[in-house]
Tab-separated table of C-alpha atoms in Angstrom:
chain	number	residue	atom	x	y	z
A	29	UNK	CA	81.779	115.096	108.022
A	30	UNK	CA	83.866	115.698	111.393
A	31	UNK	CA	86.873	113.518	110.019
A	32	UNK	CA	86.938	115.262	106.511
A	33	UNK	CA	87.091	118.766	108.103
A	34	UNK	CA	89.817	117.332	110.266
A	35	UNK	CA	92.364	115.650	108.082
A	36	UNK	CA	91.262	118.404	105.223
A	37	UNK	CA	92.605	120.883	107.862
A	38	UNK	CA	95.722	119.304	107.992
A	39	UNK	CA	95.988	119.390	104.112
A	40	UNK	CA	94.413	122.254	102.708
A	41	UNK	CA	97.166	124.362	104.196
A	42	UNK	CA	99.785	123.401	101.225
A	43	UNK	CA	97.544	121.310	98.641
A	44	UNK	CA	99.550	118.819	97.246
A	45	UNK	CA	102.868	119.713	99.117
A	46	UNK	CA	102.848	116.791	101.852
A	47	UNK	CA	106.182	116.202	103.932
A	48	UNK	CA	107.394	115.191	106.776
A	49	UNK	CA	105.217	118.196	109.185
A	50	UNK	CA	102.119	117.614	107.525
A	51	UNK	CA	102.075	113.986	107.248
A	52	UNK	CA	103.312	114.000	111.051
A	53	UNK	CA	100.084	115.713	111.939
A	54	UNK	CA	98.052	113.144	109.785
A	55	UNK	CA	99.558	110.306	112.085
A	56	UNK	CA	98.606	112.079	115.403
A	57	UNK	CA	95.287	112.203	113.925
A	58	UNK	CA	95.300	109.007	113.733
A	59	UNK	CA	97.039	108.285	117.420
A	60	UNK	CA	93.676	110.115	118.719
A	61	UNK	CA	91.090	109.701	116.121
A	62	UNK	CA	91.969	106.319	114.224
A	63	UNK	CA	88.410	105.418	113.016
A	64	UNK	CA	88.066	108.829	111.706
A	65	UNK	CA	90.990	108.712	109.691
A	66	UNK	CA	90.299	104.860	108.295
A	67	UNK	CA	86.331	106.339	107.262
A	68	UNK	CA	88.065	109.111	105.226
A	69	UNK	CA	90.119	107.290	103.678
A	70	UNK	CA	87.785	104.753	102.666
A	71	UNK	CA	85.490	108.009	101.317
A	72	UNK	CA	88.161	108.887	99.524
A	73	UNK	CA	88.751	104.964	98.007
A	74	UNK	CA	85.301	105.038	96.788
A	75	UNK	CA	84.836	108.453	95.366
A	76	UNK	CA	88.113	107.965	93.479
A	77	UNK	CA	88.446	104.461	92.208
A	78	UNK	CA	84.953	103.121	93.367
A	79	UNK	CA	83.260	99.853	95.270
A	80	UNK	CA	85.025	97.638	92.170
A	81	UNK	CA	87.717	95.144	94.112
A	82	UNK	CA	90.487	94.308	91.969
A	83	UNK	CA	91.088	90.247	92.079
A	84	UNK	CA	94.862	89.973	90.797
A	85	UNK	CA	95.965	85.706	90.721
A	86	UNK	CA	99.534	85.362	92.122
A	87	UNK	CA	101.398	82.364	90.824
A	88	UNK	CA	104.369	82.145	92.738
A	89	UNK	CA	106.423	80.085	89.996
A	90	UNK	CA	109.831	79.861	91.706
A	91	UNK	CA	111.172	80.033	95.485
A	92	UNK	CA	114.883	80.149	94.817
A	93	UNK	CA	116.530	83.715	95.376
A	94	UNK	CA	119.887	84.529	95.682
A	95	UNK	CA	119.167	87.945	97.988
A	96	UNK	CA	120.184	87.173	101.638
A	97	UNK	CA	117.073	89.727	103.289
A	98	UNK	CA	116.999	89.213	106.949
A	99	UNK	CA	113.629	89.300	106.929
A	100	UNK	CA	112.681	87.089	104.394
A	101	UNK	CA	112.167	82.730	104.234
A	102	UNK	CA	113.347	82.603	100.822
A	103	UNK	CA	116.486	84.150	102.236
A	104	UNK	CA	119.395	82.381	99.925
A	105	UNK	CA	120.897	81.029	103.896
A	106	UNK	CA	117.231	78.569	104.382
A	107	UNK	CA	118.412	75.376	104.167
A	108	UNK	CA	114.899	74.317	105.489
A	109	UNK	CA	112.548	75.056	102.678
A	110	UNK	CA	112.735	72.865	99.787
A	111	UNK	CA	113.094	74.689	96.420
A	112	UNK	CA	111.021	74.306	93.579
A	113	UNK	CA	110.408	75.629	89.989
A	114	UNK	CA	107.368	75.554	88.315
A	115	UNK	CA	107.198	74.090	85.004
A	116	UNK	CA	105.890	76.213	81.626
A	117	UNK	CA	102.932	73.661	81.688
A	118	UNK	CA	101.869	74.196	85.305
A	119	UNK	CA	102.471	77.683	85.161
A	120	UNK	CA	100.004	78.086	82.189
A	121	UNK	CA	97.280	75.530	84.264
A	122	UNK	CA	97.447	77.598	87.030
A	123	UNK	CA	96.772	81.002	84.383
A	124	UNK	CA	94.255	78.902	82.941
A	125	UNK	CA	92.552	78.025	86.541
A	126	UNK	CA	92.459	81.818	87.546
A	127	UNK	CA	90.881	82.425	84.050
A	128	UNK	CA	88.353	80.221	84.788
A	129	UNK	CA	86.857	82.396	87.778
A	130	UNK	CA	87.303	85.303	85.596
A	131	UNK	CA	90.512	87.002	86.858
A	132	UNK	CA	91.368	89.625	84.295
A	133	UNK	CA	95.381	90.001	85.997
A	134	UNK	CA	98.196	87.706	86.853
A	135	UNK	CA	100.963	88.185	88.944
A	136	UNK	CA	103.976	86.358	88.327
A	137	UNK	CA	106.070	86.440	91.265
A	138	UNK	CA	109.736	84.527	92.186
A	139	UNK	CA	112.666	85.159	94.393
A	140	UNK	CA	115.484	86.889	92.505
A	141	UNK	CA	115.801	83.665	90.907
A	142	UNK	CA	118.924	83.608	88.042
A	143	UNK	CA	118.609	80.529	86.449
A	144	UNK	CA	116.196	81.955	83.948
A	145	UNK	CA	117.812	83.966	81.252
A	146	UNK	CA	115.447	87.266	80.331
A	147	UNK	CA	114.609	85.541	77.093
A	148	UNK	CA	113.154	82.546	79.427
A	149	UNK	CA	110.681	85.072	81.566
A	150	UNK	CA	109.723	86.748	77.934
A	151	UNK	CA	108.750	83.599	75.735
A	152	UNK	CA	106.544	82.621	79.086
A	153	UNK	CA	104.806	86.298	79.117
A	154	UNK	CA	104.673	86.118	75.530
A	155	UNK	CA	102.512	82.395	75.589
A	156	UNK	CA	100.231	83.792	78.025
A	157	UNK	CA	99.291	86.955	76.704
A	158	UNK	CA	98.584	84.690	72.994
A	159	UNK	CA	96.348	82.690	74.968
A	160	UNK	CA	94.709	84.228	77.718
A	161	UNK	CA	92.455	87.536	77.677
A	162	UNK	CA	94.596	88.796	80.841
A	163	UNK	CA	97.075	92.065	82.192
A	164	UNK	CA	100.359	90.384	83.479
A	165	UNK	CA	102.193	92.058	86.531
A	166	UNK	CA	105.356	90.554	87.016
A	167	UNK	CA	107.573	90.365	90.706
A	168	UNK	CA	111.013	88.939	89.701
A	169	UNK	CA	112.781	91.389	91.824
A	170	UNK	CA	115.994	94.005	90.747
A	171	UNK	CA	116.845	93.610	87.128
A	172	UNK	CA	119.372	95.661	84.558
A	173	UNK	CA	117.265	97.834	81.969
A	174	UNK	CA	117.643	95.705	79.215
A	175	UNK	CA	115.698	92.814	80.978
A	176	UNK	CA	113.113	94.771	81.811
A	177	UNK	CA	112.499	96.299	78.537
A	178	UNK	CA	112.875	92.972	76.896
A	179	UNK	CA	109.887	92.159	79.436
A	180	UNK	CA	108.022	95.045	78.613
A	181	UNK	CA	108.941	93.918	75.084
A	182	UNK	CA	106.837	91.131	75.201
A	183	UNK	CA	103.840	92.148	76.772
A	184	UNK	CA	104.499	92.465	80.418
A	185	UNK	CA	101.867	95.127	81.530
A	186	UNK	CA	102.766	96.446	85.534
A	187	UNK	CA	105.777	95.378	87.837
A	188	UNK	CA	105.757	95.135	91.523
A	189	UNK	CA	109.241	96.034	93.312
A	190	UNK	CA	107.969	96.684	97.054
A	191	UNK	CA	110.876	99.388	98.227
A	192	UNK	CA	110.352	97.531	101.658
A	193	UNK	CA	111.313	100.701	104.051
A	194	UNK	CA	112.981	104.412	102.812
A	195	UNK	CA	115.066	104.379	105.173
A	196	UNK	CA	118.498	103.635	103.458
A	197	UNK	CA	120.662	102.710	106.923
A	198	UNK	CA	117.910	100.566	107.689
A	199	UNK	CA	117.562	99.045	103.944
A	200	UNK	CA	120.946	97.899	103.693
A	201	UNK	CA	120.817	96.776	107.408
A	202	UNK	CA	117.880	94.577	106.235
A	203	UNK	CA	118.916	93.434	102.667
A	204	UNK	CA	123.133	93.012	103.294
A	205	UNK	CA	124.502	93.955	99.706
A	206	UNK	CA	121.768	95.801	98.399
A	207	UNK	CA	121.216	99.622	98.527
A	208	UNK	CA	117.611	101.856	98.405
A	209	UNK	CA	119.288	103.954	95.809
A	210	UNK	CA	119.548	100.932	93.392
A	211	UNK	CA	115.918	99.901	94.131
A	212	UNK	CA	114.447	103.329	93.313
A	213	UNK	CA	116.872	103.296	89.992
A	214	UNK	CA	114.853	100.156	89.062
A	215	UNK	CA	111.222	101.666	90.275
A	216	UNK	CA	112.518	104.632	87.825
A	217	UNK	CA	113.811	102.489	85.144
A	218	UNK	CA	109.969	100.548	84.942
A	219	UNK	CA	108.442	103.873	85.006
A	220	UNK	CA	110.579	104.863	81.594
A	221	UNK	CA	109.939	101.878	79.974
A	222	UNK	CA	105.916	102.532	80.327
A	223	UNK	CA	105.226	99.876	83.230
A	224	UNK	CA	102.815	100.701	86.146
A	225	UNK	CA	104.742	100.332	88.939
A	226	UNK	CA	104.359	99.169	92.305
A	227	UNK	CA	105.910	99.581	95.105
A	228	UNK	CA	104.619	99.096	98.993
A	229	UNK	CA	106.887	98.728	102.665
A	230	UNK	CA	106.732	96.535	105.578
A	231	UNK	CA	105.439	98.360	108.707
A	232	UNK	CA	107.013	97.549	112.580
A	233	UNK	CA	110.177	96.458	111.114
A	234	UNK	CA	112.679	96.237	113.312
A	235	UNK	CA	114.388	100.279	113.595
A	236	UNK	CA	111.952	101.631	111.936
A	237	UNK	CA	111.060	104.980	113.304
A	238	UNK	CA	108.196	107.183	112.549
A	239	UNK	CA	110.142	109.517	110.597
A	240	UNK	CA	110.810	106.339	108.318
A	241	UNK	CA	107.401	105.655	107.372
A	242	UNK	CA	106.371	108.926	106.598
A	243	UNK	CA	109.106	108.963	104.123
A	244	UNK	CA	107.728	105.954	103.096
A	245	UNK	CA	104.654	107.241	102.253
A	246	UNK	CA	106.677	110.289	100.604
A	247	UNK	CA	108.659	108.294	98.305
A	248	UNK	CA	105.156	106.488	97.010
A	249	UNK	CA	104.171	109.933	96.526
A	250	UNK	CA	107.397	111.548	94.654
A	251	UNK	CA	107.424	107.900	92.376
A	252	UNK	CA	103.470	108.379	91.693
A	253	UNK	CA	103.154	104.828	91.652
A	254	UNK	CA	99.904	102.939	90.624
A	255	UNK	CA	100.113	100.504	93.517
A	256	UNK	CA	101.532	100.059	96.925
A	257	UNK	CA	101.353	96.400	98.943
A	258	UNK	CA	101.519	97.564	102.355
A	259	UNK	CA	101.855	95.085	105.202
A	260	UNK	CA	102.642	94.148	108.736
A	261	UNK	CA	106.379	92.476	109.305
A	262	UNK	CA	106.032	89.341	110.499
A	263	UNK	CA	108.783	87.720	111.627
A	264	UNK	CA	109.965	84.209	109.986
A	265	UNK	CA	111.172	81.782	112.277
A	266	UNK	CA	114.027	80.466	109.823
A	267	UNK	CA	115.832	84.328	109.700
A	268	UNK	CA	117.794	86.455	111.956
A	269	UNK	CA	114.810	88.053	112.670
A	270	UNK	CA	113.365	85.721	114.144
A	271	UNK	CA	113.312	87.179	117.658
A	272	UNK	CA	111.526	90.297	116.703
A	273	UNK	CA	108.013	91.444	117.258
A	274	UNK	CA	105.431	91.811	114.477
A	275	UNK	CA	104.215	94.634	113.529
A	276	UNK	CA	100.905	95.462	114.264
A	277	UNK	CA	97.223	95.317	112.174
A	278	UNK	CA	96.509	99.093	113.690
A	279	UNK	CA	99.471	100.140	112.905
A	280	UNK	CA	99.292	98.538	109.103
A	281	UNK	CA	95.663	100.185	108.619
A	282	UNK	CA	97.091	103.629	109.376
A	283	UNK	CA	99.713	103.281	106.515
A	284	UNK	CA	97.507	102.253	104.486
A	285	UNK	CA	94.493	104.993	104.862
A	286	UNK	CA	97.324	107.790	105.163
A	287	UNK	CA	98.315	106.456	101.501
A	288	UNK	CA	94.749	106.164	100.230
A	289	UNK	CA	94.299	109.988	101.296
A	290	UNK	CA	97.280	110.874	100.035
A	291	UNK	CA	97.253	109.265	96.482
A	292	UNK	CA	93.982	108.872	95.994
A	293	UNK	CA	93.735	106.615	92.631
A	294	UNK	CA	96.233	104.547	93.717
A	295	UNK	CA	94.833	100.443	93.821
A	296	UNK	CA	95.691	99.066	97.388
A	297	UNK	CA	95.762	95.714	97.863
A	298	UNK	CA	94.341	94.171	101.379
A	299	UNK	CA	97.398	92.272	101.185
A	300	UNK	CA	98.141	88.255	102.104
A	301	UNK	CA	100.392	89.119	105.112
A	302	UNK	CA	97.434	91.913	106.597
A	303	UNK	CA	94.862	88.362	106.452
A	304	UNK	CA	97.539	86.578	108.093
A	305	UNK	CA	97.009	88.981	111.211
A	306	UNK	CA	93.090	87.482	112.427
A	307	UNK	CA	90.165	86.495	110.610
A	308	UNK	CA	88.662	90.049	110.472
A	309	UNK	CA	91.786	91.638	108.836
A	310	UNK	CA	90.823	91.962	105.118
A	311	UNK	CA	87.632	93.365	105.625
A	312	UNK	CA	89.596	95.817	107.956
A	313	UNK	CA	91.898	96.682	105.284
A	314	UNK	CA	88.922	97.194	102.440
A	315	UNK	CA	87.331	99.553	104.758
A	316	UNK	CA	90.479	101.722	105.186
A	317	UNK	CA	90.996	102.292	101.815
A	318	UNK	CA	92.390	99.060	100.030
A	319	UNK	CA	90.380	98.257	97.226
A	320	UNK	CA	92.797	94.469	95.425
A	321	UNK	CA	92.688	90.982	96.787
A	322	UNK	CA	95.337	88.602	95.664
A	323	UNK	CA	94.303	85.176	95.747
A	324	UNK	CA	96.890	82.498	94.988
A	325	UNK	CA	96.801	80.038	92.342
A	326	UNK	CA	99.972	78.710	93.223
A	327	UNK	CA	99.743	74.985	92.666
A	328	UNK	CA	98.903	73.423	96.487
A	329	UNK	CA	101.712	70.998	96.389
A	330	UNK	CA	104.101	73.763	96.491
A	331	UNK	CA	102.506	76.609	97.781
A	332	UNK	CA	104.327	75.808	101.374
A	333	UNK	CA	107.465	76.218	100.293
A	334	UNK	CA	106.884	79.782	99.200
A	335	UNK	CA	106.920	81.260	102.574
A	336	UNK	CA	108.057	84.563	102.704
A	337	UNK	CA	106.345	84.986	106.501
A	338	UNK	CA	105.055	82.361	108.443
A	339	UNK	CA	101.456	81.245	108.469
A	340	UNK	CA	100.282	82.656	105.580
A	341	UNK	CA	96.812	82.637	105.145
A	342	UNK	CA	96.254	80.998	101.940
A	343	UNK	CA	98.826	78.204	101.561
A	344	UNK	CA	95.932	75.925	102.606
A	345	UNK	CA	93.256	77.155	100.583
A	346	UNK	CA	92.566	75.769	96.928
A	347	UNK	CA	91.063	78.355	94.515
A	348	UNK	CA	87.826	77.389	94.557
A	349	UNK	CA	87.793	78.007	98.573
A	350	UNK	CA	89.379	80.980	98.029
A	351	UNK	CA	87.134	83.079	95.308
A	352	UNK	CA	84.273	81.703	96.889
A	353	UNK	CA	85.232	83.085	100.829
A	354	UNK	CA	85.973	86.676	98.567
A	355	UNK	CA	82.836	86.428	96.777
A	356	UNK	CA	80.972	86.345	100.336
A	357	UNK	CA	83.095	88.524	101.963
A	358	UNK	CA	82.688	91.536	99.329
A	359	UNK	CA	78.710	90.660	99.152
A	360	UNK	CA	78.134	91.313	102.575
A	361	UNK	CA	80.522	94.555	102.170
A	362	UNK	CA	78.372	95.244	99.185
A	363	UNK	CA	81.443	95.356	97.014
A	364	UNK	CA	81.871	94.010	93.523
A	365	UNK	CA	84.320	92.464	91.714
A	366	UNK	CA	85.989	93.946	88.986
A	367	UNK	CA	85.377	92.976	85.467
A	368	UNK	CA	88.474	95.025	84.119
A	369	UNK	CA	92.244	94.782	83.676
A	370	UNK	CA	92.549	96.751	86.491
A	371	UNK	CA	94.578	98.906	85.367
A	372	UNK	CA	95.573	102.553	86.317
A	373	UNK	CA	92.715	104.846	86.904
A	374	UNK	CA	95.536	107.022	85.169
A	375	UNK	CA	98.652	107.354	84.366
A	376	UNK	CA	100.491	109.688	86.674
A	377	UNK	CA	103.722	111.350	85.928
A	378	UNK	CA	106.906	111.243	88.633
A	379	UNK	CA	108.985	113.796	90.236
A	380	UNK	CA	111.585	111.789	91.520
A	381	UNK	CA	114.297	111.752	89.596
A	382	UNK	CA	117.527	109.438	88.774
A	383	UNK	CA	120.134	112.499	90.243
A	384	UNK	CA	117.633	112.011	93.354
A	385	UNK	CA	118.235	108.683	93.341
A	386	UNK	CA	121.916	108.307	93.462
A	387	UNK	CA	121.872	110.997	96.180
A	388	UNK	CA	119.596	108.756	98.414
A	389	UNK	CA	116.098	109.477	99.831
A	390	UNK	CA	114.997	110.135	103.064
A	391	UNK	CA	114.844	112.279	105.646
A	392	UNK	CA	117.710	114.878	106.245
């Protein structure tokens, strides 16, 4: 095939040694031959990890976070959302609903939320993984060690910390008071204590140059992670971002095949804020290489106060509309949905290390 021999061309000359020059010539592929590039990479998706699609049930169980992102609605500054926390018992229901159309993962995601004590976010992993047959990824944001192993502890099985951009000017331009070196230190931490991690960045963010997302894409690589939620910025109208312009669905599906090719087991979502983009977008994304759909089971009665981006494509949707639209969507793809945990199609080792991370990453 034309677009094997061409992006093969590209790599072949140092196997397994991308950087910055060989990546570069990967994205002018893409500038000239984008549907090329987006049916290799979804060869490479299902020699490697298959047709299966990954369904993964995000309960977003708390919308308070003390983080002041620019980018963000839950931004601690939004006076406009109302804040909720779930309860223990609707938490559970909503495990319990996703169990019932046979979702095998749950994500448990929350601002960086400190009223709960570690010992709070363990007792509640430790109840579900008594009484339901699933994986549990959590997203609770930056954490000392000793949480996260207390996590780990009790059963916590993967743990999404989306790096957001590589680009460490940028990063603490974005996230005032935070620093990429401390977010890798985490990544690296989860990776100790035996979690899969995942990671992912925003694409079109304001400043972000080329050069920055290839070291995105680079710092996936060096942390070998076993996921990566990679999406468009879209700008919420409640931040100092407000102004900006989004980034773009081509733009997105590039990212994503470019990390599909280059870590090939990887599981990609097609994530919430790429189906935000147009009706189309998640088949899009499946067909460049994404092979995990998150549906929400947040309950509906709060599911519009956990707006990270505006217009998010499944704050209207009950679950039962939702896993049936997937079910159709993946039929006519002739996809199936995964029976599994999910979990790595194996368990990579890392060459980033912690003396790395304190010295930064990115581009020189």
């Amino acid at each position: 095939m034309r677009e094997a021999m061409n992006v093969q061309s590209i790599l072949i000359k140092e196997p397994g040694n991308f950087n910055q020059e060989n990546l570069r010539q990967l994205f002018d592929l893409a500038e000239h031959n984008l549907p090329s590039l987006l049916k290799y990479a979804n060869q490479i998706r299902k020699e490697q990890v298959g047709d299966e699609v990954h369904l993964r049930g995000i309960i977003e169980f708390s919308n308070y976070c003390s983080c002041h992102c620019l980018y963000c609605g839950l931004r601690a500054e939004n006076r406009k959302i109302s804040r909720y926390r779930l309860t223990n018992q609707e938490i559970f229901q909503s495990v319990q609903t996703a169990v019932n159309y046979g979702l095998k993962t749950i994500v448990l995601q929350s601002g960086e939320d400190r009223f709960y004590q570690p010992e709070d976010i363990a007792r509640l992993i430790e109840f579900i993984k008594k009484h339901f047959d699933v994986a549990i990824t959590l997203s609770v944001g930056e954490h000392p060690h000793q949480s996260y192993q207390i996590w780990r502890n009790a059963g916590a099985d993967r743990y999404l910390l989306k790096h957001e951009t590589a680009d460490p000017i940028l990063y603490q331009k974005l996230r005032p008071g935070k620093n990429l070196q401390d977010r890798i230190e985490c990544l690296l931490d989860l990776k100790d204590l035996g979690y899969q991690i995942g990671s992912g960045n925003m694409v079109g963010l304001p400043g972000q140059t080329l050069t920055s997302l290839i070291d995105d894409v680079l710092l996936m690589k060096k942390l070998n992670v076993e996921m990566a939620g990679i999406g468009p910025f879209l700008p919420h109208p409640d931040t100092p971002l407000v102004g900006s312009s989004a980034g773009s669905l081509t733009e997105t599906l590039k990212i994503l095949a470019i990390t599909r090719i280059i870590l090939p087991t990887i599981h990609l979502p097609a994530t919430t804020a790429i189906s935000t983009v147009n009706d189309d977008a998640r088949r899009l994304a499946l067909e460049s290489g994404a092979n995990v759909i998150m549906p929400n089971f947040t309950p509906l009665t709060v599911r519009d106060q956990y707006v990270i981006y505006p217009q998010k494509i499944d704050i209207i949707e009950d679950p039962e509309q939702s896993v049936n639209k997937l079910k159709k969507l993946l039929k006519e793809m002739n996809r199936t949905i995964s029976m599994s945990y999910g979990h790595a199609v194996k368990i990579k080792t890392y060459s980033l290390t912690k003396k790395e991370a304190y010295h930064g990453f990115g581009s020189q």
